mmCIF file of C-alpha atoms in Angstrom:
data_model
loop_
_atom_site.group_PDB
_atom_site.id
_atom_site.type_symbol
_atom_site.label_atom_id
_atom_site.label_comp_id
_atom_site.label_asym_id
_atom_site.label_seq_id
_atom_site.Cartn_x
_atom_site.Cartn_y
_atom_site.Cartn_z
ATOM 1 C CA MET V 1 -46.142 84.332 173.185
ATOM 2 C CA GLU V 2 -46.673 80.929 172.124
ATOM 3 C CA THR V 3 -50.176 79.747 172.444
ATOM 4 C CA SER V 4 -50.778 76.996 174.766
ATOM 5 C CA TYR V 5 -51.827 73.404 173.534
ATOM 6 C CA ILE V 6 -55.085 73.412 174.760
ATOM 7 C CA ASN V 7 -57.329 76.239 172.813
ATOM 8 C CA HIS V 8 -59.951 77.549 175.354
ATOM 9 C CA GLU V 9 -61.595 79.416 172.862
ATOM 10 C CA ASN V 10 -64.692 77.910 172.620
ATOM 11 C CA TRP V 11 -65.667 77.631 176.353
ATOM 12 C CA LEU V 12 -64.505 81.196 176.976
ATOM 13 C CA THR V 13 -66.500 82.506 174.245
ATOM 14 C CA HIS V 14 -69.593 80.503 175.735
ATOM 15 C CA LEU V 15 -69.135 81.952 179.181
ATOM 16 C CA TYR V 16 -68.475 85.533 178.152
ATOM 17 C CA LEU V 17 -71.579 85.364 176.155
ATOM 18 C CA SER V 18 -73.690 83.661 178.950
ATOM 19 C CA VAL V 19 -72.073 85.147 182.134
ATOM 20 C CA PHE V 20 -70.617 88.500 181.396
ATOM 21 C CA PRO V 21 -73.812 90.641 181.073
ATOM 22 C CA ALA V 22 -74.935 89.551 184.508
ATOM 23 C CA VAL V 23 -71.390 90.349 186.075
ATOM 24 C CA ALA V 24 -71.141 93.594 184.155
ATOM 25 C CA ALA V 25 -74.888 94.465 185.465
ATOM 26 C CA HIS V 26 -73.769 93.605 188.994
ATOM 27 C CA ILE V 27 -70.447 95.703 188.718
ATOM 28 C CA LYS V 28 -72.407 98.527 187.328
ATOM 29 C CA ALA V 29 -75.136 98.586 190.139
ATOM 30 C CA LYS V 30 -72.055 98.550 192.526
ATOM 31 C CA GLY V 31 -70.338 101.605 191.211
ATOM 32 C CA GLY V 32 -67.886 100.009 188.899
ATOM 33 C CA THR V 33 -67.067 100.896 185.153
ATOM 34 C CA LEU V 34 -66.881 98.567 182.078
ATOM 35 C CA ASP V 35 -63.138 98.322 182.462
ATOM 36 C CA ASP V 36 -63.649 97.045 186.076
ATOM 37 C CA ALA V 37 -66.253 94.503 184.894
ATOM 38 C CA ARG V 38 -63.735 93.248 182.008
ATOM 39 C CA ASP V 39 -61.022 93.019 184.755
ATOM 40 C CA VAL V 40 -63.026 91.257 187.326
ATOM 41 C CA PHE V 41 -64.346 88.994 184.869
ATOM 42 C CA GLN V 42 -60.879 87.959 183.431
ATOM 43 C CA ASP V 43 -59.371 87.227 187.039
ATOM 44 C CA ALA V 44 -62.645 85.141 187.853
ATOM 45 C CA LEU V 45 -62.138 83.048 184.393
ATOM 46 C CA VAL V 46 -58.608 82.476 185.715
ATOM 47 C CA ILE V 47 -59.747 81.194 189.379
ATOM 48 C CA TYR V 48 -62.587 79.357 187.620
ATOM 49 C CA TYR V 49 -60.187 77.348 185.542
ATOM 50 C CA GLU V 50 -57.598 76.483 187.993
ATOM 51 C CA LYS V 51 -60.449 75.313 190.639
ATOM 52 C CA VAL V 52 -63.045 73.939 188.250
ATOM 53 C CA ILE V 53 -61.721 73.101 184.911
ATOM 54 C CA ALA V 54 -58.086 72.116 185.653
ATOM 55 C CA GLY V 55 -58.672 71.400 189.467
ATOM 56 C CA LYS V 56 -61.586 69.351 188.800
ATOM 57 C CA VAL V 57 -63.457 70.536 191.452
ATOM 58 C CA VAL V 58 -67.366 69.380 190.956
ATOM 59 C CA ILE V 59 -69.517 72.464 191.650
ATOM 60 C CA GLU V 60 -72.797 72.474 193.368
ATOM 61 C CA TYR V 61 -74.606 75.231 191.471
ATOM 62 C CA SER V 62 -74.621 75.958 187.798
ATOM 63 C CA GLU V 63 -71.511 77.389 185.993
ATOM 64 C CA LYS V 64 -73.080 80.646 185.783
ATOM 65 C CA ALA V 65 -74.019 81.063 189.528
ATOM 66 C CA TYR V 66 -70.524 79.889 190.398
ATOM 67 C CA LEU V 67 -68.646 82.353 188.096
ATOM 68 C CA LEU V 68 -70.803 84.997 189.029
ATOM 69 C CA GLY V 69 -70.286 84.498 192.509
ATOM 70 C CA ILE V 70 -66.431 84.624 192.020
ATOM 71 C CA ALA V 71 -66.720 87.836 190.275
ATOM 72 C CA ARG V 72 -68.840 89.431 192.920
ATOM 73 C CA HIS V 73 -66.565 87.988 195.538
ATOM 74 C CA LEU V 74 -63.511 89.765 193.628
ATOM 75 C CA TRP V 75 -65.156 92.928 193.079
ATOM 76 C CA TYR V 76 -66.457 93.183 196.752
ATOM 77 C CA HIS V 77 -63.144 92.856 197.977
ATOM 78 C CA ARG V 78 -61.271 95.116 195.708
ATOM 79 C CA GLN V 79 -63.600 97.690 196.484
ATOM 80 C CA GLN V 80 -62.879 97.065 200.232
ATOM 81 C CA LYS V 81 -59.146 97.036 199.568
ATOM 82 C CA GLN V 82 -59.612 100.556 197.739
ATOM 83 C CA LYS V 83 -61.238 101.640 200.986
ATOM 84 C CA GLY V 84 -58.193 100.621 202.715
ATOM 85 C CA ARG V 85 -59.965 97.513 204.337
ATOM 86 C CA VAL V 86 -58.362 94.164 203.634
ATOM 87 C CA SER V 87 -60.301 90.884 204.559
ATOM 88 C CA GLU V 88 -58.420 87.884 205.246
ATOM 89 C CA ASP V 89 -59.893 85.348 203.187
ATOM 90 C CA MET V 90 -59.484 87.856 200.017
ATOM 91 C CA LEU V 91 -55.525 87.801 200.562
ATOM 92 C CA ASP V 92 -55.112 84.401 198.610
ATOM 93 C CA TYR V 93 -57.226 85.448 195.833
ATOM 94 C CA GLU V 94 -55.442 88.566 195.579
ATOM 95 C CA ARG V 95 -51.962 86.763 195.779
ATOM 96 C CA LEU V 96 -53.246 84.722 192.965
ATOM 97 C CA ILE V 97 -54.003 87.615 190.653
ATOM 98 C CA GLU V 98 -51.207 89.804 191.509
ATOM 99 C CA GLU V 99 -48.190 87.457 191.878
ATOM 100 C CA GLU V 100 -47.454 87.782 188.394
ATOM 101 C CA HIS V 101 -46.828 91.657 188.672
ATOM 102 C CA SER V 102 -44.436 91.198 191.636
ATOM 103 C CA LEU V 103 -41.724 89.247 190.161
ATOM 104 C CA PRO V 104 -40.140 91.235 187.149
ATOM 105 C CA SER V 105 -37.220 88.897 186.857
ATOM 106 C CA ALA V 106 -39.628 85.893 186.842
ATOM 107 C CA LYS V 107 -40.968 87.276 183.697
ATOM 108 C CA ARG V 108 -37.418 87.550 182.123
ATOM 109 C CA LEU V 109 -36.746 84.016 183.290
ATOM 110 C CA LEU V 110 -39.917 82.946 181.276
ATOM 111 C CA ARG V 111 -38.884 84.703 178.478
ATOM 112 C CA TYR V 112 -35.429 83.077 178.761
ATOM 113 C CA LEU V 113 -37.202 79.644 179.100
ATOM 114 C CA GLU V 114 -39.279 80.086 176.127
ATOM 115 C CA THR V 115 -35.836 80.150 173.849
ATOM 116 C CA ALA V 116 -33.914 77.496 176.107
ATOM 117 C CA GLY V 117 -36.641 75.154 176.842
ATOM 118 C CA GLN V 118 -39.881 75.604 175.414
ATOM 119 C CA LYS V 119 -40.925 72.178 174.558
ATOM 120 C CA CYS V 120 -40.337 71.220 178.319
ATOM 121 C CA MET V 121 -42.225 74.275 179.370
ATOM 122 C CA ASP V 122 -44.977 72.909 177.135
ATOM 123 C CA MET V 123 -45.139 69.586 178.897
ATOM 124 C CA LEU V 124 -44.712 70.774 182.460
ATOM 125 C CA GLN V 125 -47.495 73.466 181.950
ATOM 126 C CA ALA V 126 -49.779 70.599 180.481
ATOM 127 C CA PHE V 127 -49.159 68.326 183.411
ATOM 128 C CA TYR V 128 -48.940 70.832 186.358
ATOM 129 C CA TYR V 129 -51.034 73.657 185.248
ATOM 130 C CA ASP V 130 -53.709 72.200 182.815
ATOM 131 C CA LYS V 131 -53.678 69.037 184.651
ATOM 132 C CA VAL V 132 -53.612 66.877 181.266
ATOM 133 C CA SER V 133 -53.241 63.100 181.745
ATOM 134 C CA MET V 134 -50.137 61.335 181.102
ATOM 135 C CA ARG V 135 -51.753 59.459 178.509
ATOM 136 C CA GLU V 136 -52.745 62.315 176.603
ATOM 137 C CA ILE V 137 -49.370 63.956 177.264
ATOM 138 C CA ALA V 138 -47.821 60.868 175.802
ATOM 139 C CA GLU V 139 -49.875 61.324 172.695
ATOM 140 C CA ARG V 140 -49.308 65.175 172.244
ATOM 141 C CA PHE V 141 -45.811 64.967 172.656
ATOM 142 C CA ASN V 142 -45.328 61.800 170.295
ATOM 143 C CA LEU V 143 -43.885 59.493 173.184
ATOM 144 C CA SER V 144 -44.614 55.751 173.200
ATOM 145 C CA GLY V 145 -46.615 55.634 176.333
ATOM 146 C CA GLU V 146 -47.525 56.964 179.995
ATOM 147 C CA ARG V 147 -44.311 55.647 181.184
ATOM 148 C CA SER V 148 -42.005 57.255 178.795
ATOM 149 C CA ALA V 149 -44.007 60.448 179.463
ATOM 150 C CA THR V 150 -43.578 60.335 183.035
ATOM 151 C CA VAL V 151 -39.697 59.855 182.383
ATOM 152 C CA GLN V 152 -39.542 62.798 180.076
ATOM 153 C CA LYS V 153 -41.564 64.803 182.290
ATOM 154 C CA HIS V 154 -38.883 64.368 185.219
ATOM 155 C CA LYS V 155 -36.070 65.008 182.894
ATOM 156 C CA CYS V 156 -37.681 68.381 181.740
ATOM 157 C CA LEU V 157 -38.324 69.266 185.485
ATOM 158 C CA GLU V 158 -34.433 68.865 186.251
ATOM 159 C CA LYS V 159 -33.337 70.529 182.918
ATOM 160 C CA VAL V 160 -35.583 73.596 183.676
ATOM 161 C CA ARG V 161 -34.772 73.566 187.190
ATOM 162 C CA GLU V 162 -30.953 73.642 186.330
ATOM 163 C CA LYS V 163 -31.599 76.495 183.947
ATOM 164 C CA VAL V 164 -33.647 78.463 186.395
ATOM 165 C CA LYS V 165 -30.848 78.032 188.923
ATOM 166 C CA GLU V 166 -28.274 79.088 186.514
ATOM 167 C CA LYS V 167 -30.148 82.285 185.368
ATOM 168 C CA SER V 168 -31.333 83.264 188.830
ATOM 169 C CA LEU V 169 -27.779 83.928 190.183
ATOM 170 C CA THR V 170 -27.808 86.666 187.730
ATOM 171 C CA TYR V 171 -31.466 87.963 188.225
ATOM 172 C CA GLU V 172 -30.943 89.073 191.918
ATOM 173 C CA ASP V 173 -34.615 89.858 192.824
ATOM 174 C CA PHE V 174 -35.964 86.562 191.917
ATOM 175 C CA CYS V 175 -36.933 85.264 195.387
ATOM 176 C CA LEU V 176 -38.018 81.638 195.947
ATOM 177 C CA MET I 1 -26.211 69.243 190.876
ATOM 178 C CA LYS I 2 -27.482 66.560 188.998
ATOM 179 C CA THR I 3 -30.085 64.403 190.781
ATOM 180 C CA SER I 4 -31.380 60.856 190.325
ATOM 181 C CA ALA I 5 -34.633 60.553 188.768
ATOM 182 C CA SER I 6 -36.123 58.970 191.986
ATOM 183 C CA GLU I 7 -34.866 62.078 193.805
ATOM 184 C CA ILE I 8 -36.687 64.309 191.447
ATOM 185 C CA ARG I 9 -39.823 61.938 191.692
ATOM 186 C CA LEU I 10 -39.730 62.311 195.438
ATOM 187 C CA ILE I 11 -39.181 66.059 195.583
ATOM 188 C CA ASP I 12 -42.016 66.301 193.126
ATOM 189 C CA ASN I 13 -44.397 64.010 195.181
ATOM 190 C CA TYR I 14 -43.385 66.257 198.170
ATOM 191 C CA ILE I 15 -44.413 69.676 196.561
ATOM 192 C CA GLN I 16 -47.572 68.034 195.161
ATOM 193 C CA LYS I 17 -48.237 66.711 198.664
ATOM 194 C CA GLN I 18 -48.541 63.139 197.545
ATOM 195 C CA LEU I 19 -46.278 61.524 200.193
ATOM 196 C CA SER I 20 -47.605 59.441 202.806
ATOM 197 C CA PRO I 21 -47.535 61.064 206.296
ATOM 198 C CA ALA I 22 -44.647 58.945 207.340
ATOM 199 C CA ASP I 23 -42.748 59.567 203.977
ATOM 200 C CA GLN I 24 -43.386 63.151 204.539
ATOM 201 C CA LEU I 25 -41.903 63.162 207.864
ATOM 202 C CA VAL I 26 -38.707 61.228 206.675
ATOM 203 C CA PHE I 27 -38.465 63.885 203.668
ATOM 204 C CA GLU I 28 -38.711 66.741 206.202
ATOM 205 C CA ALA I 29 -36.132 65.173 208.530
ATOM 206 C CA ASN I 30 -33.585 64.650 205.381
ATOM 207 C CA LEU I 31 -34.258 68.400 204.279
ATOM 208 C CA LEU I 32 -32.823 69.448 207.923
ATOM 209 C CA LEU I 33 -30.006 67.092 207.640
ATOM 210 C CA CYS I 34 -29.037 67.687 203.987
ATOM 211 C CA PRO I 35 -28.621 71.338 202.915
ATOM 212 C CA GLU I 36 -28.383 70.260 199.323
ATOM 213 C CA LEU I 37 -31.762 68.447 199.148
ATOM 214 C CA ALA I 38 -33.264 71.680 200.615
ATOM 215 C CA GLU I 39 -31.712 73.719 197.853
ATOM 216 C CA THR I 40 -32.821 71.335 195.214
ATOM 217 C CA LEU I 41 -36.357 71.557 196.716
ATOM 218 C CA ARG I 42 -36.323 75.391 196.539
ATOM 219 C CA TRP I 43 -35.344 75.286 192.953
ATOM 220 C CA GLN I 44 -37.885 72.733 191.965
ATOM 221 C CA GLN I 45 -40.690 74.926 193.575
ATOM 222 C CA ALA I 46 -39.291 77.571 191.603
ATOM 223 C CA VAL I 47 -39.816 75.840 188.496
ATOM 224 C CA HIS I 48 -43.553 75.346 189.763
ATOM 225 C CA GLN I 49 -43.975 78.922 190.217
ATOM 226 C CA LEU I 50 -42.924 79.706 186.974
ATOM 227 C CA VAL I 51 -45.008 76.936 185.159
ATOM 228 C CA LYS I 52 -47.884 78.460 187.036
ATOM 229 C CA MET I 53 -47.094 81.922 186.007
ATOM 230 C CA ARG I 54 -46.760 80.794 182.103
ATOM 231 C CA GLY I 55 -49.846 78.910 182.540
ATOM 232 C CA ARG I 56 -51.721 82.110 183.755
ATOM 233 C CA GLN I 57 -50.141 84.200 181.172
ATOM 234 C CA GLN I 58 -51.285 82.028 178.338
ATOM 235 C CA LEU I 59 -54.879 81.821 179.830
ATOM 236 C CA LYS I 60 -55.117 85.631 180.131
ATOM 237 C CA ALA I 61 -53.860 86.285 176.734
ATOM 238 C CA GLN I 62 -56.509 83.818 175.318
ATOM 239 C CA ILE I 63 -59.115 85.539 177.356
ATOM 240 C CA LYS I 64 -58.114 88.832 175.986
ATOM 241 C CA GLN I 65 -58.099 87.711 172.733
ATOM 242 C CA VAL I 66 -61.839 86.417 172.820
ATOM 243 C CA GLU I 67 -62.939 89.520 174.898
ATOM 244 C CA GLN I 68 -61.331 91.467 171.577
ATOM 245 C CA THR I 69 -63.347 89.421 169.188
ATOM 246 C CA LEU I 70 -66.368 89.725 171.182
ATOM 247 C CA PHE I 71 -66.166 93.555 171.352
ATOM 248 C CA THR I 72 -65.122 94.165 167.634
ATOM 249 C CA GLU I 73 -66.852 91.396 165.359
ATOM 250 C CA VAL I 74 -70.141 92.065 163.835
ATOM 251 C CA LYS I 75 -71.829 88.918 164.650
ATOM 252 C CA HIS I 76 -71.709 89.791 168.364
ATOM 253 C CA GLN I 77 -73.242 93.175 167.921
ATOM 254 C CA THR I 78 -76.157 92.363 170.153
ATOM 255 C CA PHE I 79 -74.053 91.039 172.843
ATOM 256 C CA ARG I 80 -71.899 94.453 172.593
ATOM 257 C CA GLU I 81 -75.252 96.612 172.614
ATOM 258 C CA LYS I 82 -76.557 94.750 175.497
ATOM 259 C CA ILE I 83 -73.452 95.542 177.515
ATOM 260 C CA TYR I 84 -72.733 99.044 176.264
ATOM 261 C CA LYS I 85 -76.314 99.834 177.257
ATOM 262 C CA LEU I 86 -75.828 99.158 180.790
ATOM 263 C CA PHE I 87 -72.777 101.428 181.019
ATOM 264 C CA LYS I 88 -74.530 104.296 179.074
ATOM 265 C CA ARG I 89 -73.930 106.906 181.272
ATOM 266 C CA ASP I 90 -70.401 106.172 181.606
ATOM 267 C CA LEU I 91 -69.513 106.402 177.827
#
């Protein structure tokens, strides 16, 4: 898969080195394995990215405390789930992590869109997922300014929407 | 169906919850009155869902790449030893 325009390597490496040992120690103490610790940390990083980095939520505590908190929370609820106990507030987190496994045709659609509209997908992802500003999007995509980037983004939204619509009719299990 | 730029923007603002309460009410009334608009909205929501999935896939791929580096490169040996020591009995 094509890598994103934003390269997260530096901050990810920094977080692994500074926070993963504490997460691993916690999970080990709570009966988990190294693979469990890796899984939980990966999911915690995704949540952290979406809420704090892209979501621009200001955190009250240190980055380490926050990330460790998410990981502890994830592990606790994962264990509850294994024991057959699911608590309500966890459902959102789980959905967040699991939804990508539940839509096989969504994966096919994404693969199709990589060939049929990659540039548009890059732009939509930069704006909606990575929350990059319009000014920066204009620069990255060689557009004359924010206004033209906004117009282009809407065109892409329409183009991708029509492709998804067209293809979805053949992928029956893609549910909206 | 080809939609106008202003309609795409309106639907997008609705999805992003950026409409004023009054505009949101008008939009929701229109959804009831106009099945075509409701359908367009559903497809546009599907695009958002796919974009989010793609974002996560790419982020996870990068996370795995970093993890791989940390667990294989010589310069991160101290880090690895620290982690392996924790799980010694499991290995």
